[in-house]
Amino acid sequence: MQESIQYNIVSYKNSATYKADWIACEQPLEIWLKFYKTPNQTEKLYLHSTMRTPGDDIHLVKGWLLSIDLVSLNDIFSIEHTGTDRLKENHSNRILITLKPGVSVELSKYKANPLSVSSCGVCGQQNIDKLLENLSPIDEQNRVSLAAKSICDLPNNLRLQQPVFFRTGGVHAAALLDHKGDLVGTSEDIGRHNALDKLIGKHLALLPGQYAVLLSGRVSFEMVQKSARAGISMIIAVGAPTSLAVDLCKELDIALIGFIKATQFNLYHGERQLI
């Protein structure tokens, strides 16, 4: 799937220069649910739309489902692209989640939203309380510790694993870090929350475990909520956290680091996880 598109542009610096420029691809993704209403009758229901960078759509949906806690991933029969080609791309912008026979779903937990923009990670949720259900402090056996002296090197390490950002400068990234601070995997998307959903969905076999997540942007409430749902015990970000993100990290005992510079960073919670 195409993650960036080349356009002809005019660049101005004292005079006009005509050149080609790579632009981050933005496409809508519709998410639909198919379930058994009776043993012999199925029903399809629209769940959600989001603006995303095409690619890793299945992982995006798995990570998103984990974060909203609508259905268990073990209750899913299949997740696949469906529908017709649209919006200049030769692939479908629709995903169908099919539940196994006999699986019920509590649709009152989720209220469909017409469209979530690329910066919105909790759009469509009926209320914040639902997002916090079943969230508890991270198990000690899954808690990761990192060397404080390695933190300032992480943004540069992440940039080396951001091919779409290198071409376009227009996408966010999320990376999974092991206990040595090494990057296990990365994901990119125009949406911060989509990048994290893709990352989590791609590494479900490893989570929960002793891992940290590294974010290219700021840390907001939904980024903490998604990390907590995946059992991640440390969040490290190039940007700033919001007040609600700090409060939720303290409540769930998730280490939170932000504002990483060349020689310093801010620790908002979790000093015992720095060694």
Coordinates of C-alpha atoms in Angstrom, one line a residue:
M1 CA 0.0 0.0 0.0
Q2 CA 1.2 3.5 -0.8
E3 CA 2.4 5.4 2.2
S4 CA 3.6 8.5 0.3
I5 CA 2.8 10.2 -3.1
Q6 CA 5.1 12.4 -5.2
Y7 CA 3.7 15.8 -6.3
N8 CA 5.1 18.5 -8.4
I9 CA 5.4 21.7 -6.4
V10 CA 6.9 25.2 -6.5
S11 CA 9.4 26.0 -3.7
Y12 CA 10.0 29.7 -2.9
K13 CA 13.3 30.9 -1.4
N14 CA 14.2 34.3 -3.0
S15 CA 13.0 32.8 -6.3
A16 CA 10.7 30.0 -7.5
T17 CA 12.1 26.5 -8.0
Y18 CA 10.1 23.7 -9.5
K19 CA 10.6 20.3 -8.0
A20 CA 9.0 17.1 -6.9
D21 CA 8.0 16.6 -3.3
W22 CA 6.9 13.5 -1.4
I23 CA 3.7 13.9 0.6
A24 CA 2.4 11.6 3.3
C25 CA -0.6 9.6 2.1
E26 CA -3.9 10.2 4.0
Q27 CA -6.8 7.9 3.3
P28 CA -10.0 7.0 5.3
L29 CA -10.5 3.6 6.8
E30 CA -14.0 2.3 7.6
I31 CA -14.2 -0.4 10.2
W32 CA -17.2 -2.7 10.2
L33 CA -18.3 -5.6 12.5
K34 CA -20.1 -8.8 11.4
F35 CA -21.6 -10.9 14.1
Y36 CA -24.3 -13.6 14.6
K37 CA -27.6 -12.2 15.6
T38 CA -29.0 -15.7 15.8
P39 CA -27.3 -19.0 15.1
N40 CA -28.3 -18.7 11.5
Q41 CA -28.4 -15.0 10.9
T42 CA -25.6 -12.5 10.7
E43 CA -25.6 -8.7 10.9
K44 CA -23.1 -6.1 9.8
L45 CA -22.6 -2.9 11.8
Y46 CA -20.5 0.2 11.1
L47 CA -18.2 0.8 14.0
H48 CA -15.7 3.6 13.2
S49 CA -13.8 5.6 10.6
T50 CA -10.4 7.1 10.9
M51 CA -8.0 9.0 8.6
R52 CA -4.8 7.0 8.4
T53 CA -1.7 6.3 6.3
P54 CA -2.4 3.1 4.3
G55 CA -0.5 0.1 5.4
D56 CA -0.6 -2.2 8.4
D57 CA -4.4 -1.8 8.4
I58 CA -5.0 -5.2 10.1
H59 CA -2.5 -4.4 12.8
L60 CA -4.1 -1.0 13.3
V61 CA -7.5 -2.6 13.8
K62 CA -6.2 -5.2 16.2
G63 CA -4.5 -2.5 18.3
W64 CA -7.6 -0.3 18.2
L65 CA -9.8 -3.2 19.3
L66 CA -7.5 -4.0 22.2
S67 CA -7.6 -0.3 23.3
I68 CA -11.4 0.1 23.2
D69 CA -12.0 -3.4 24.8
L70 CA -15.1 -4.0 22.7
V71 CA -14.4 -7.7 21.9
S72 CA -11.7 -10.1 22.8
L73 CA -9.2 -10.8 20.0
N74 CA -9.7 -14.5 20.7
D75 CA -13.4 -14.1 19.7
I76 CA -12.6 -12.9 16.2
F77 CA -12.9 -15.3 13.3
S78 CA -11.3 -12.9 10.7
I79 CA -10.2 -9.4 9.9
E80 CA -10.0 -8.6 6.2
H81 CA -10.2 -5.8 3.6
T82 CA -13.6 -5.7 1.8
G83 CA -15.5 -3.3 -0.4
T84 CA -14.6 -1.6 -3.7
D85 CA -11.6 0.4 -4.7
R86 CA -12.0 4.1 -4.0
L87 CA -10.1 7.4 -3.6
K88 CA -7.3 6.9 -6.2
E89 CA -6.0 3.8 -4.6
N90 CA -6.1 0.2 -5.9
H91 CA -7.0 -1.3 -2.5
S92 CA -10.0 -1.2 -0.2
N93 CA -10.4 1.4 2.5
R94 CA -12.8 -0.8 4.4
I95 CA -12.1 -3.5 7.0
L96 CA -14.6 -6.1 8.1
I97 CA -14.2 -7.8 11.5
T98 CA -16.1 -11.1 11.7
L99 CA -16.8 -12.6 15.1
K100 CA -16.9 -16.4 15.7
P101 CA -20.4 -18.0 15.9
G102 CA -21.9 -17.7 19.4
V103 CA -19.9 -14.6 20.4
S104 CA -22.0 -11.7 21.7
V105 CA -20.9 -8.1 21.7
E106 CA -21.9 -5.3 24.1
L107 CA -22.5 -2.5 21.6
S108 CA -23.6 -0.1 24.3
K109 CA -19.9 0.2 25.2
Y110 CA -19.2 1.9 21.9
K111 CA -21.0 4.6 20.0
A112 CA -20.2 5.0 16.3
N113 CA -18.7 8.4 15.3
P114 CA -19.1 9.5 11.6
L115 CA -15.4 10.3 11.3
S116 CA -12.3 10.5 13.5
V117 CA -9.6 12.8 12.2
S118 CA -6.0 11.6 12.2
S119 CA -5.3 13.4 15.5
C120 CA -8.2 11.9 17.4
G121 CA -7.8 8.6 19.2
V122 CA -10.9 8.4 21.4
C123 CA -13.5 9.8 19.0
G124 CA -16.6 7.7 19.0
Q125 CA -16.4 6.6 22.6
Q126 CA -19.6 6.9 24.5
N127 CA -17.9 8.1 27.7
I128 CA -14.5 8.2 29.3
D129 CA -15.5 5.8 32.0
K130 CA -15.8 3.0 29.4
L131 CA -12.2 3.7 28.3
L132 CA -11.0 3.2 31.9
E133 CA -12.8 -0.1 32.5
N134 CA -10.5 -3.0 33.3
L135 CA -7.4 -0.8 33.6
S136 CA -5.2 -1.6 36.5
P137 CA -1.6 -0.9 37.5
I138 CA 1.0 -2.8 35.4
D139 CA 2.1 -6.2 36.9
E140 CA 5.5 -6.1 38.4
Q141 CA 6.7 -9.1 36.3
N142 CA 6.0 -6.9 33.1
R143 CA 7.7 -3.8 34.4
V144 CA 10.7 -2.7 32.4
S145 CA 13.7 -0.7 33.6
L146 CA 16.0 1.3 31.3
A147 CA 19.4 3.0 31.7
A148 CA 18.9 6.7 32.2
K149 CA 22.0 7.5 30.1
S150 CA 20.4 5.8 27.1
I151 CA 17.3 7.9 26.9
C152 CA 18.7 10.9 25.1
D153 CA 19.9 8.7 22.2
L154 CA 16.4 7.2 21.5
P155 CA 15.0 10.0 19.3
N156 CA 17.9 9.7 16.9
N157 CA 17.6 5.9 16.9
L158 CA 13.9 6.3 16.1
R159 CA 14.5 8.7 13.2
L160 CA 16.7 6.1 11.6
Q161 CA 13.7 3.7 11.5
Q162 CA 11.2 6.3 10.0
P163 CA 11.4 5.9 6.2
V164 CA 8.1 7.7 5.5
F165 CA 9.0 10.6 7.7
F166 CA 12.4 10.8 6.0
R167 CA 10.6 11.2 2.7
T168 CA 7.7 13.4 3.7
G169 CA 8.3 14.9 7.2
G170 CA 4.5 14.4 7.7
V171 CA 4.0 11.3 9.9
H172 CA 4.3 10.2 13.5
A173 CA 6.1 7.1 14.7
A174 CA 5.8 4.7 17.6
A175 CA 8.5 2.1 18.6
L176 CA 8.6 -0.8 21.0
L177 CA 11.8 -0.9 23.1
D178 CA 13.2 -3.9 25.0
H179 CA 14.9 -3.8 28.4
K180 CA 18.2 -2.9 26.7
G181 CA 16.6 0.1 25.0
D182 CA 16.9 -1.5 21.6
L183 CA 14.1 -0.9 19.0
V184 CA 12.1 -4.1 18.6
G185 CA 9.8 -2.6 15.9
T186 CA 8.4 0.6 14.6
S187 CA 5.2 1.9 13.0
E188 CA 4.4 5.2 11.2
D189 CA 1.1 7.0 10.5
I190 CA -0.2 10.5 10.0
G191 CA -2.1 9.9 13.3
R192 CA -0.2 9.5 16.6
H193 CA -2.8 7.1 17.9
N194 CA -2.9 5.1 14.7
A195 CA 0.9 4.7 14.8
L196 CA 0.6 3.3 18.3
D197 CA -2.4 1.0 17.4
K198 CA -0.3 -0.4 14.5
L199 CA 2.7 -1.0 16.7
I200 CA 0.6 -2.8 19.4
G201 CA -1.3 -4.8 16.9
K202 CA 1.9 -5.9 15.2
H203 CA 3.4 -7.1 18.5
L204 CA 0.5 -8.7 20.3
A205 CA 2.5 -11.9 20.7
L206 CA 5.0 -10.1 22.8
L207 CA 2.6 -8.1 25.0
P208 CA 2.2 -7.7 27.8
G209 CA 5.9 -7.9 28.6
Q210 CA 8.9 -6.0 29.7
Y211 CA 8.7 -3.3 27.0
A212 CA 8.6 0.4 26.7
V213 CA 7.0 2.5 24.0
L214 CA 8.7 5.4 22.3
L215 CA 6.6 8.1 20.7
S216 CA 7.7 10.8 18.2
G217 CA 5.1 13.4 19.4
R218 CA 3.3 14.4 22.6
V219 CA 1.6 12.1 25.1
S220 CA -2.1 12.5 25.6
F221 CA -4.7 10.6 27.6
E222 CA -5.5 8.1 24.8
M223 CA -1.8 7.2 24.3
V224 CA -1.5 6.2 27.9
Q225 CA -4.8 4.3 27.8
K226 CA -3.7 2.4 24.8
S227 CA -0.3 1.6 26.3
A228 CA -1.9 0.5 29.6
R229 CA -4.4 -1.8 27.8
A230 CA -1.4 -3.5 26.1
G231 CA 0.5 -3.9 29.4
I232 CA 3.3 -1.5 28.6
S233 CA 5.0 -0.1 31.7
M234 CA 7.0 2.8 30.3
I235 CA 6.1 5.6 27.9
I236 CA 8.9 7.7 26.4
A237 CA 8.1 10.7 24.2
V238 CA 10.0 13.4 22.2
G239 CA 7.2 15.8 23.0
A240 CA 5.2 16.9 26.0
P241 CA 2.6 15.1 28.1
T242 CA -0.8 16.5 29.0
S243 CA -2.0 16.8 32.6
L244 CA -4.4 14.0 32.2
A245 CA -1.7 11.7 30.7
V246 CA 0.5 12.4 33.8
D247 CA -2.4 11.7 36.2
L248 CA -3.3 8.5 34.4
C249 CA 0.4 7.3 34.5
K250 CA 0.5 8.0 38.2
E251 CA -2.7 6.1 38.8
L252 CA -1.6 3.1 36.8
D253 CA 2.1 3.3 37.9
I254 CA 3.4 3.7 34.3
A255 CA 6.8 5.5 34.0
L256 CA 6.5 8.6 31.9
I257 CA 9.3 10.5 30.2
G258 CA 9.0 13.5 27.9
F259 CA 10.7 16.5 26.3
I260 CA 13.8 14.5 25.3
K261 CA 16.7 16.8 24.3
A262 CA 20.3 16.0 23.3
T263 CA 21.5 16.1 26.9
Q264 CA 18.3 16.0 29.1
F265 CA 14.8 14.8 29.5
N266 CA 11.9 15.2 32.0
L267 CA 10.7 12.4 34.2
Y268 CA 7.1 12.8 35.3
H269 CA 6.6 9.4 37.0
G270 CA 8.5 6.2 37.6
E271 CA 11.9 7.1 38.9
R272 CA 12.4 3.5 40.2
Q273 CA 12.4 2.3 36.5
L274 CA 15.5 4.3 35.6
I275 CA 18.8 2.6 36.4

